[in-house]
mmCIF file of C-alpha atoms in Angstrom:
data_model
loop_
_atom_site.group_PDB
_atom_site.id
_atom_site.type_symbol
_atom_site.label_atom_id
_atom_site.label_comp_id
_atom_site.label_asym_id
_atom_site.label_seq_id
_atom_site.Cartn_x
_atom_site.Cartn_y
_atom_site.Cartn_z
ATOM 1 C CA MET A 1 125.345 61.813 51.219
ATOM 2 C CA ASN A 2 124.828 65.567 50.954
ATOM 3 C CA SER A 3 121.575 66.903 52.376
ATOM 4 C CA LYS A 4 121.047 69.239 49.391
ATOM 5 C CA ASP A 5 120.282 67.934 45.925
ATOM 6 C CA GLU A 6 123.195 68.124 43.551
ATOM 7 C CA ARG A 7 122.234 68.984 39.950
ATOM 8 C CA GLU A 8 124.533 69.137 36.946
ATOM 9 C CA PRO A 9 124.580 72.416 34.984
ATOM 10 C CA PRO A 10 122.317 72.610 31.922
ATOM 11 C CA VAL A 11 123.734 71.244 28.713
ATOM 12 C CA SER A 12 124.499 73.872 26.131
ATOM 13 C CA GLY A 13 121.910 73.865 23.348
ATOM 14 C CA ALA A 14 119.228 72.017 25.305
ATOM 15 C CA PRO A 15 115.671 73.274 24.830
ATOM 16 C CA ALA A 16 114.728 75.884 27.428
ATOM 17 C CA SER A 17 111.438 74.131 28.177
ATOM 18 C CA VAL A 18 113.143 70.984 29.427
ATOM 19 C CA SER A 19 113.747 71.275 33.200
ATOM 20 C CA ALA A 20 113.857 67.638 34.308
ATOM 21 C CA ALA A 21 114.203 64.100 33.020
ATOM 22 C CA THR A 22 112.670 60.895 34.335
ATOM 23 C CA PHE A 23 114.428 57.546 34.242
ATOM 24 C CA THR A 24 113.136 54.121 35.205
ATOM 25 C CA ILE A 25 115.871 51.974 36.752
ATOM 26 C CA PRO A 26 115.144 48.310 37.399
ATOM 27 C CA LEU A 27 116.179 47.164 40.860
ATOM 28 C CA GLN A 28 116.803 43.541 41.740
ATOM 29 C CA LEU A 29 117.493 42.362 45.295
ATOM 30 C CA THR A 30 118.882 38.939 46.094
ATOM 31 C CA VAL A 31 118.503 37.577 49.614
ATOM 32 C CA SER A 32 120.623 34.597 50.626
ATOM 33 C CA ILE A 33 119.917 32.616 53.768
ATOM 34 C CA GLY A 34 122.773 30.591 55.133
ATOM 35 C CA LYS A 35 125.343 30.313 57.855
ATOM 36 C CA PRO A 36 126.816 33.710 58.714
ATOM 37 C CA THR A 37 130.549 34.147 58.427
ATOM 38 C CA ARG A 38 132.542 35.283 61.396
ATOM 39 C CA GLU A 39 133.588 38.886 61.679
ATOM 40 C CA ALA A 40 137.244 39.781 61.577
ATOM 41 C CA ARG A 41 139.290 40.140 64.716
ATOM 42 C CA VAL A 42 140.300 43.677 65.600
ATOM 43 C CA SER A 43 143.897 42.720 64.900
ATOM 44 C CA GLU A 44 142.899 41.682 61.354
ATOM 45 C CA VAL A 45 141.288 45.012 60.496
ATOM 46 C CA ALA A 46 143.524 47.817 59.288
ATOM 47 C CA PRO A 47 143.464 50.682 61.803
ATOM 48 C CA LEU A 48 141.723 53.874 60.735
ATOM 49 C CA SER A 49 143.468 57.213 60.772
ATOM 50 C CA ALA A 50 141.884 60.056 62.740
ATOM 51 C CA PRO A 51 140.337 61.665 59.611
ATOM 52 C CA GLN A 52 138.956 58.273 58.532
ATOM 53 C CA VAL A 53 137.435 57.737 61.964
ATOM 54 C CA GLN A 54 135.797 61.152 61.731
ATOM 55 C CA ARG A 55 134.340 60.443 58.300
ATOM 56 C CA ALA A 56 133.053 57.042 59.388
ATOM 57 C CA GLU A 57 131.507 58.196 62.651
ATOM 58 C CA VAL A 58 130.326 61.780 62.515
ATOM 59 C CA GLU A 59 126.717 62.096 61.358
ATOM 60 C CA ALA A 60 125.998 65.549 62.719
ATOM 61 C CA GLU A 61 127.911 68.758 63.183
ATOM 62 C CA ALA A 62 129.490 69.105 66.599
ATOM 63 C CA VAL A 63 127.168 70.909 68.986
ATOM 64 C CA PRO A 64 127.218 71.508 72.745
ATOM 65 C CA ALA A 65 125.634 68.872 74.965
ATOM 66 C CA PRO A 66 124.041 71.102 77.636
ATOM 67 C CA ASP A 67 122.291 68.285 79.515
ATOM 68 C CA PHE A 68 125.552 66.550 80.394
ATOM 69 C CA GLU A 69 126.146 66.893 84.141
ATOM 70 C CA LEU A 70 129.870 67.572 84.078
ATOM 71 C CA ALA A 71 130.252 68.377 87.782
ATOM 72 C CA ARG A 72 128.366 65.221 88.758
ATOM 73 C CA ALA A 73 130.550 63.147 86.446
ATOM 74 C CA ILE A 74 133.710 64.471 88.103
ATOM 75 C CA ALA A 75 132.491 64.258 91.694
ATOM 76 C CA ALA A 76 130.557 60.987 91.527
ATOM 77 C CA TYR A 77 130.669 59.009 88.286
ATOM 78 C CA VAL A 78 134.421 58.436 87.996
ATOM 79 C CA PRO A 79 134.973 57.897 91.765
ATOM 80 C CA LEU A 80 132.169 55.304 91.825
ATOM 81 C CA LEU A 81 133.696 53.444 88.905
ATOM 82 C CA ASN A 82 137.133 53.545 90.533
ATOM 83 C CA ALA A 83 135.611 52.110 93.707
ATOM 84 C CA SER A 84 134.022 49.361 91.600
ATOM 85 C CA TYR A 85 137.461 48.238 90.437
ATOM 86 C CA GLN A 86 138.772 48.393 93.995
ATOM 87 C CA LEU A 87 135.861 46.239 95.176
ATOM 88 C CA ALA A 88 136.827 43.548 92.670
ATOM 89 C CA ALA A 89 140.501 43.832 93.627
ATOM 90 C CA GLN A 90 139.565 43.650 97.325
ATOM 91 C CA THR A 91 141.556 46.786 98.114
ATOM 92 C CA PRO A 92 140.364 49.597 100.401
ATOM 93 C CA PHE A 93 137.947 52.049 98.787
ATOM 94 C CA GLU A 94 135.758 54.992 99.667
ATOM 95 C CA LEU A 95 132.534 55.989 97.993
ATOM 96 C CA PRO A 96 132.269 59.662 97.060
ATOM 97 C CA ALA A 97 130.854 61.910 99.796
ATOM 98 C CA GLY A 98 127.065 62.122 99.742
ATOM 99 C CA TYR A 99 126.435 58.605 98.394
ATOM 100 C CA THR A 100 125.136 55.629 100.373
ATOM 101 C CA ARG A 101 125.863 52.037 99.388
ATOM 102 C CA LEU A 102 122.634 50.084 98.857
ATOM 103 C CA ALA A 103 123.908 46.898 97.230
ATOM 104 C CA ASP A 104 126.742 45.411 95.200
ATOM 105 C CA VAL A 105 126.533 44.549 91.511
ATOM 106 C CA ARG A 106 127.632 40.915 91.444
ATOM 107 C CA VAL A 107 127.454 37.764 89.369
ATOM 108 C CA GLY A 108 124.574 35.678 90.662
ATOM 109 C CA GLY A 109 124.416 31.939 91.265
ATOM 110 C CA MET A 110 122.263 30.388 88.536
ATOM 111 C CA GLU A 111 122.833 33.343 86.237
ATOM 112 C CA ALA A 112 126.475 32.324 86.035
ATOM 113 C CA VAL A 113 125.697 29.108 84.150
ATOM 114 C CA ASP A 114 122.187 29.074 82.670
ATOM 115 C CA ILE A 115 122.596 31.428 79.725
ATOM 116 C CA GLU A 116 125.924 29.980 78.576
ATOM 117 C CA SER A 117 124.465 26.500 78.276
ATOM 118 C CA THR A 118 122.436 27.706 75.274
ATOM 119 C CA LEU A 119 125.379 29.126 73.324
ATOM 120 C CA THR A 120 127.072 27.725 70.243
ATOM 121 C CA PRO A 121 130.811 26.896 70.393
ATOM 122 C CA GLU A 122 131.620 30.124 68.523
ATOM 123 C CA GLN A 123 129.571 32.171 70.966
ATOM 124 C CA GLN A 124 131.126 30.405 73.953
ATOM 125 C CA LEU A 125 134.598 31.203 72.606
ATOM 126 C CA ALA A 126 133.714 34.899 72.340
ATOM 127 C CA VAL A 127 132.336 34.920 75.882
ATOM 128 C CA GLU A 128 135.453 33.210 77.231
ATOM 129 C CA HIS A 129 137.621 35.863 75.573
ATOM 130 C CA ASP A 130 135.618 38.619 77.268
ATOM 131 C CA ARG A 131 135.747 36.762 80.584
ATOM 132 C CA ARG A 132 139.542 36.725 80.567
ATOM 133 C CA ALA A 133 139.563 40.504 80.161
ATOM 134 C CA LEU A 134 137.022 41.060 82.928
ATOM 135 C CA VAL A 135 138.800 38.950 85.549
ATOM 136 C CA GLN A 136 142.169 40.671 85.149
ATOM 137 C CA GLY A 137 143.640 44.138 85.343
ATOM 138 C CA ALA A 138 141.506 45.840 87.961
ATOM 139 C CA THR A 139 144.082 48.591 88.379
ATOM 140 C CA PRO A 140 146.515 50.165 85.906
ATOM 141 C CA GLY A 141 149.688 48.126 85.628
ATOM 142 C CA ASN A 142 148.165 45.098 87.367
ATOM 143 C CA THR A 143 147.202 42.200 85.128
ATOM 144 C CA GLU A 144 146.886 39.558 87.841
ATOM 145 C CA ALA A 145 143.578 37.799 88.370
ATOM 146 C CA LEU A 146 141.115 39.747 90.483
ATOM 147 C CA ALA A 147 140.642 38.770 94.094
ATOM 148 C CA ASP A 148 136.859 38.854 93.605
ATOM 149 C CA PRO A 149 135.985 38.608 89.890
ATOM 150 C CA SER A 150 132.285 38.250 90.735
ATOM 151 C CA ALA A 151 132.208 41.893 91.926
ATOM 152 C CA PHE A 152 131.318 44.437 89.242
ATOM 153 C CA GLY A 153 130.208 47.530 91.121
ATOM 154 C CA PHE A 154 127.618 49.214 93.277
ATOM 155 C CA VAL A 155 124.062 50.407 93.552
ATOM 156 C CA VAL A 156 124.133 53.634 95.589
ATOM 157 C CA ARG A 157 121.726 56.371 96.634
ATOM 158 C CA GLU A 158 122.521 60.054 96.094
ATOM 159 C CA ASP A 159 121.653 61.480 99.497
ATOM 160 C CA ALA A 160 120.878 64.998 98.303
ATOM 161 C CA THR A 161 118.364 63.993 95.617
ATOM 162 C CA GLY A 162 117.341 60.412 96.386
ATOM 163 C CA ALA A 163 118.479 59.334 92.902
ATOM 164 C CA VAL A 164 120.006 55.888 92.437
ATOM 165 C CA LEU A 165 123.281 55.271 90.605
ATOM 166 C CA ILE A 166 124.469 51.902 89.284
ATOM 167 C CA SER A 167 128.187 51.579 88.509
ATOM 168 C CA ILE A 168 129.649 48.715 86.448
ATOM 169 C CA ARG A 169 133.365 48.146 85.939
ATOM 170 C CA GLY A 170 135.048 46.623 82.923
ATOM 171 C CA THR A 171 138.800 46.407 82.392
ATOM 172 C CA GLN A 172 141.451 49.097 82.648
ATOM 173 C CA THR A 173 143.980 46.995 80.704
ATOM 174 C CA PRO A 174 142.226 46.139 77.418
ATOM 175 C CA ALA A 175 145.209 45.484 75.147
ATOM 176 C CA GLU A 176 144.966 41.677 75.094
ATOM 177 C CA TRP A 177 141.178 41.826 74.741
ATOM 178 C CA LEU A 178 141.472 44.108 71.726
ATOM 179 C CA ALA A 179 144.115 41.967 70.037
ATOM 180 C CA ASP A 180 141.857 38.946 69.489
ATOM 181 C CA PHE A 181 138.374 40.393 69.969
ATOM 182 C CA VAL A 182 135.779 38.913 67.585
ATOM 183 C CA PRO A 183 132.294 40.463 67.899
ATOM 184 C CA VAL A 184 129.519 37.883 67.666
ATOM 185 C CA PRO A 185 125.985 39.318 67.336
ATOM 186 C CA VAL A 186 123.025 37.714 69.108
ATOM 187 C CA PRO A 187 119.559 39.068 69.963
ATOM 188 C CA PHE A 188 119.632 40.964 73.269
ATOM 189 C CA PHE A 189 118.778 38.263 75.818
ATOM 190 C CA GLU A 190 116.551 40.456 77.992
ATOM 191 C CA SER A 191 114.620 41.885 75.032
ATOM 192 C CA PRO A 192 115.283 40.176 71.678
ATOM 193 C CA SER A 193 113.058 42.623 69.794
ATOM 194 C CA MET A 194 115.550 45.421 70.537
ATOM 195 C CA GLY A 195 118.048 43.933 68.120
ATOM 196 C CA PHE A 196 121.499 42.391 68.023
ATOM 197 C CA VAL A 197 124.279 42.934 70.576
ATOM 198 C CA HIS A 198 127.680 41.335 71.131
ATOM 199 C CA VAL A 199 127.206 38.008 72.895
ATOM 200 C CA GLY A 200 129.849 38.646 75.570
ATOM 201 C CA PHE A 201 128.310 41.940 76.651
ATOM 202 C CA GLY A 202 124.903 40.293 76.790
ATOM 203 C CA VAL A 203 126.082 37.306 78.812
ATOM 204 C CA PHE A 204 127.944 39.329 81.418
ATOM 205 C CA TYR A 205 125.078 41.764 81.878
ATOM 206 C CA HIS A 206 122.747 38.778 82.302
ATOM 207 C CA LYS A 207 125.042 37.427 85.020
ATOM 208 C CA VAL A 208 124.793 40.595 87.152
ATOM 209 C CA ARG A 209 121.174 41.415 86.315
ATOM 210 C CA GLY A 210 119.716 39.658 89.353
ATOM 211 C CA SER A 211 121.656 41.788 91.840
ATOM 212 C CA ILE A 212 120.550 44.987 90.098
ATOM 213 C CA GLN A 213 116.915 43.937 89.845
ATOM 214 C CA ALA A 214 116.839 42.975 93.543
ATOM 215 C CA ALA A 215 118.262 46.352 94.578
ATOM 216 C CA LEU A 216 115.842 48.327 92.409
ATOM 217 C CA GLY A 217 112.911 46.312 93.736
ATOM 218 C CA LYS A 218 113.254 48.223 96.986
ATOM 219 C CA ILE A 219 113.253 51.639 95.279
ATOM 220 C CA ASP A 220 110.220 53.718 94.274
ATOM 221 C CA ALA A 221 109.426 53.296 90.569
ATOM 222 C CA GLY A 222 109.627 57.026 89.877
ATOM 223 C CA THR A 223 113.155 57.414 91.262
ATOM 224 C CA ARG A 224 115.796 58.585 88.828
ATOM 225 C CA VAL A 225 118.263 55.819 87.936
ATOM 226 C CA THR A 226 121.642 56.685 86.393
ATOM 227 C CA VAL A 227 123.653 53.777 84.978
ATOM 228 C CA LEU A 228 127.439 54.164 84.778
ATOM 229 C CA GLY A 229 129.991 51.969 83.066
ATOM 230 C CA HIS A 230 133.648 51.955 82.050
ATOM 231 C CA SER A 231 135.182 49.939 79.213
ATOM 232 C CA LEU A 232 133.321 46.640 78.759
ATOM 233 C CA GLY A 233 131.212 47.764 81.720
ATOM 234 C CA GLY A 234 130.045 50.623 79.513
ATOM 235 C CA ALA A 235 128.465 48.131 77.124
ATOM 236 C CA MET A 236 126.949 46.269 80.066
ATOM 237 C CA GLY A 237 125.615 49.603 81.363
ATOM 238 C CA VAL A 238 123.906 50.333 78.050
ATOM 239 C CA LEU A 239 122.189 46.935 78.185
ATOM 240 C CA CYS A 240 121.303 47.509 81.828
ATOM 241 C CA ALA A 241 119.570 50.809 81.057
ATOM 242 C CA ALA A 242 117.590 49.238 78.216
ATOM 243 C CA ASP A 243 116.534 46.345 80.445
ATOM 244 C CA ILE A 244 115.524 48.628 83.332
ATOM 245 C CA GLU A 245 113.421 50.789 81.026
ATOM 246 C CA ARG A 246 111.796 47.916 79.137
ATOM 247 C CA ASN A 247 111.404 45.208 81.747
ATOM 248 C CA MET A 248 111.577 46.738 85.224
ATOM 249 C CA GLY A 249 108.886 49.381 84.871
ATOM 250 C CA ARG A 250 111.187 52.400 85.185
ATOM 251 C CA LYS A 251 111.113 55.285 82.743
ATOM 252 C CA ASN A 252 113.356 57.789 84.541
ATOM 253 C CA VAL A 253 116.608 56.206 83.361
ATOM 254 C CA ASP A 254 119.777 57.839 82.024
ATOM 255 C CA VAL A 255 123.252 56.583 81.165
ATOM 256 C CA CYS A 256 126.860 57.773 81.235
ATOM 257 C CA THR A 257 129.700 55.558 80.056
ATOM 258 C CA PHE A 258 133.463 56.027 79.772
ATOM 259 C CA GLY A 259 135.530 54.378 77.054
ATOM 260 C CA GLY A 260 132.765 51.944 76.156
ATOM 261 C CA PRO A 261 132.815 49.869 72.951
ATOM 262 C CA ARG A 262 129.961 49.757 70.470
ATOM 263 C CA THR A 263 127.322 47.559 72.072
ATOM 264 C CA GLY A 264 125.009 46.512 69.250
ATOM 265 C CA LYS A 265 124.016 46.702 65.625
ATOM 266 C CA ILE A 266 121.933 49.414 63.976
ATOM 267 C CA ASP A 267 118.603 47.878 65.026
ATOM 268 C CA PHE A 268 119.603 47.998 68.682
ATOM 269 C CA ARG A 269 120.808 51.578 68.320
ATOM 270 C CA ILE A 270 117.499 52.705 66.788
ATOM 271 C CA HIS A 271 115.402 51.160 69.564
ATOM 272 C CA PHE A 272 117.726 52.337 72.326
ATOM 273 C CA ASN A 273 117.917 55.960 71.179
ATOM 274 C CA HIS A 274 114.140 56.051 70.823
ATOM 275 C CA GLU A 275 113.582 54.791 74.356
ATOM 276 C CA ILE A 276 116.523 56.196 76.373
ATOM 277 C CA SER A 277 116.570 59.935 75.739
ATOM 278 C CA ARG A 278 119.611 60.786 77.903
ATOM 279 C CA CYS A 279 122.689 58.697 77.213
ATOM 280 C CA PHE A 280 126.176 60.181 77.242
ATOM 281 C CA ARG A 281 129.426 58.474 76.189
ATOM 282 C CA ALA A 282 132.705 60.028 77.321
ATOM 283 C CA VAL A 283 135.357 59.215 74.721
ATOM 284 C CA ASN A 284 138.996 60.123 75.297
ATOM 285 C CA ALA A 285 141.252 60.995 72.375
ATOM 286 C CA LEU A 286 143.495 58.051 71.440
ATOM 287 C CA ASP A 287 141.373 55.538 73.366
ATOM 288 C CA ILE A 288 140.829 52.744 70.850
ATOM 289 C CA VAL A 289 138.135 50.829 72.773
ATOM 290 C CA PRO A 290 135.237 53.143 71.737
ATOM 291 C CA HIS A 291 136.118 52.422 68.100
ATOM 292 C CA VAL A 292 135.415 48.676 68.288
ATOM 293 C CA PRO A 293 133.624 46.694 67.001
ATOM 294 C CA SER A 294 134.041 48.389 63.659
ATOM 295 C CA VAL A 295 131.305 50.650 62.336
ATOM 296 C CA ILE A 296 132.206 49.296 58.898
ATOM 297 C CA THR A 297 130.715 45.931 59.906
ATOM 298 C CA GLY A 298 127.481 47.484 61.121
ATOM 299 C CA TRP A 299 128.144 48.045 64.822
ATOM 300 C CA ASN A 300 126.814 51.354 66.132
ATOM 301 C CA HIS A 301 127.116 53.519 69.216
ATOM 302 C CA VAL A 302 124.083 54.840 71.060
ATOM 303 C CA GLY A 303 123.486 58.233 72.638
ATOM 304 C CA VAL A 304 125.591 61.388 72.628
ATOM 305 C CA GLU A 305 129.374 61.499 72.662
ATOM 306 C CA ILE A 306 131.273 63.764 75.038
ATOM 307 C CA GLY A 307 134.760 64.004 73.603
ATOM 308 C CA VAL A 308 137.692 64.751 75.918
ATOM 309 C CA ASN A 309 141.474 64.811 75.673
ATOM 310 C CA GLY A 310 142.735 63.646 79.032
ATOM 311 C CA LYS A 311 146.120 62.401 80.182
ATOM 312 C CA GLY A 312 147.114 60.215 83.110
ATOM 313 C CA GLY A 313 147.057 56.656 84.307
ATOM 314 C CA SER A 314 148.470 53.793 82.287
ATOM 315 C CA SER A 315 146.760 54.700 79.016
ATOM 316 C CA ALA A 316 144.138 56.857 77.314
ATOM 317 C CA HIS A 317 141.620 54.209 78.399
ATOM 318 C CA SER A 318 142.240 54.612 82.132
ATOM 319 C CA LEU A 319 139.751 56.339 84.409
ATOM 320 C CA ASP A 320 142.522 58.713 85.490
ATOM 321 C CA ALA A 321 142.829 59.922 81.892
ATOM 322 C CA TYR A 322 139.060 60.343 81.632
ATOM 323 C CA LEU A 323 138.928 62.284 84.883
ATOM 324 C CA ASP A 324 141.674 64.587 83.632
ATOM 325 C CA GLY A 325 139.753 65.190 80.417
ATOM 326 C CA LEU A 326 136.549 66.011 82.289
ATOM 327 C CA LYS A 327 138.387 68.458 84.548
ATOM 328 C CA LYS A 328 139.803 70.213 81.484
ATOM 329 C CA LEU A 329 136.265 70.637 80.149
ATOM 330 C CA ALA A 330 135.193 72.061 83.512
ATOM 331 C CA GLN A 331 138.043 74.572 83.301
ATOM 332 C CA GLY A 332 136.820 75.710 79.900
ATOM 333 C CA VAL A 333 139.702 74.170 77.992
ATOM 334 C CA GLY A 334 138.166 72.949 74.794
ATOM 335 C CA SER A 335 136.353 73.507 71.577
ATOM 336 C CA GLU A 336 132.983 72.574 70.153
ATOM 337 C CA THR A 337 134.486 71.271 66.957
ATOM 338 C CA VAL A 338 135.286 67.742 65.920
ATOM 339 C CA ASP A 339 139.057 67.933 66.138
ATOM 340 C CA PHE A 340 141.080 65.106 67.651
ATOM 341 C CA SER A 341 143.881 67.484 68.652
ATOM 342 C CA ARG A 342 141.607 69.614 70.842
ATOM 343 C CA GLN A 343 138.971 69.189 73.533
ATOM 344 C CA VAL A 344 135.589 68.158 72.181
ATOM 345 C CA MET A 345 132.046 68.316 73.436
ATOM 346 C CA SER A 346 130.047 67.027 70.536
ATOM 347 C CA ILE A 347 127.226 64.862 69.307
ATOM 348 C CA ARG A 348 128.255 61.742 67.457
ATOM 349 C CA LEU A 349 125.635 59.203 66.630
ATOM 350 C CA LEU A 350 127.374 56.096 65.292
#
């Protein structure tokens, strides 16, 4: 819809004194209450072309995002997320210099079973599909089961500032997940009044919530907390930030995700954007994961998009590709226009 009113030209011969007309249009709304139908799998939805994606997603003109900490993202965010995958794969890792490990983000004991016992068969099926993605493919080219699938990341302290960072992994090999992914909306478990989110994202955040809450319980309430996530971990990170702000008494919370899918419906987006003022989503050109679930079926992104065009790794979804795109932005290679063939630093709201 155009922001300016569009008026037809005056009709020839019309009286000069007539400048407007008033019409009364009856409006009838019908509300049906019944069993919701399932949403289509990603593989059942025709893919959108780049121009169609732009039309469906862009709500504002591209503008710079000056609050995005590009240097911090390169030096800390991506290395922490890489280390999170290595933790799950039980391979050697190093945290970035200047960061101290406080705790691990892990699936808890009771949390692993309690929430799933309340789910319907359809919801359980969706969760199981997400679980298969999260327990495989910790590193590009490796689709074997993880050595430690209960490990999702870290809670670390930034030595120079005292800030706390929470990193949450997802999957670096999302092809099979995308092929049969069916989004199933449920009220956000930790705060139902925030709106509807995909059940799998909600369940897996709930499973690791205890480890995060325990770590933050030892940190001063005014400390800055930055939540990081990649892929499905990006959706979990969005839920984590909302939970920390709403339920853990912390208001100094910000978010940065990489290749994250849409987490919730429009109601969740409205509440989240109102309460979390600094949320950035790095989105690499040709990475399909940020474009699911479909905006056409009411799923919406939160925060501000940082568009990049990185290469490397096994795919456009890999952290190597995202790191390459961030480094290109740091080198000044880019444009502040919404153009999928060039570097982008823009605001996108859907």
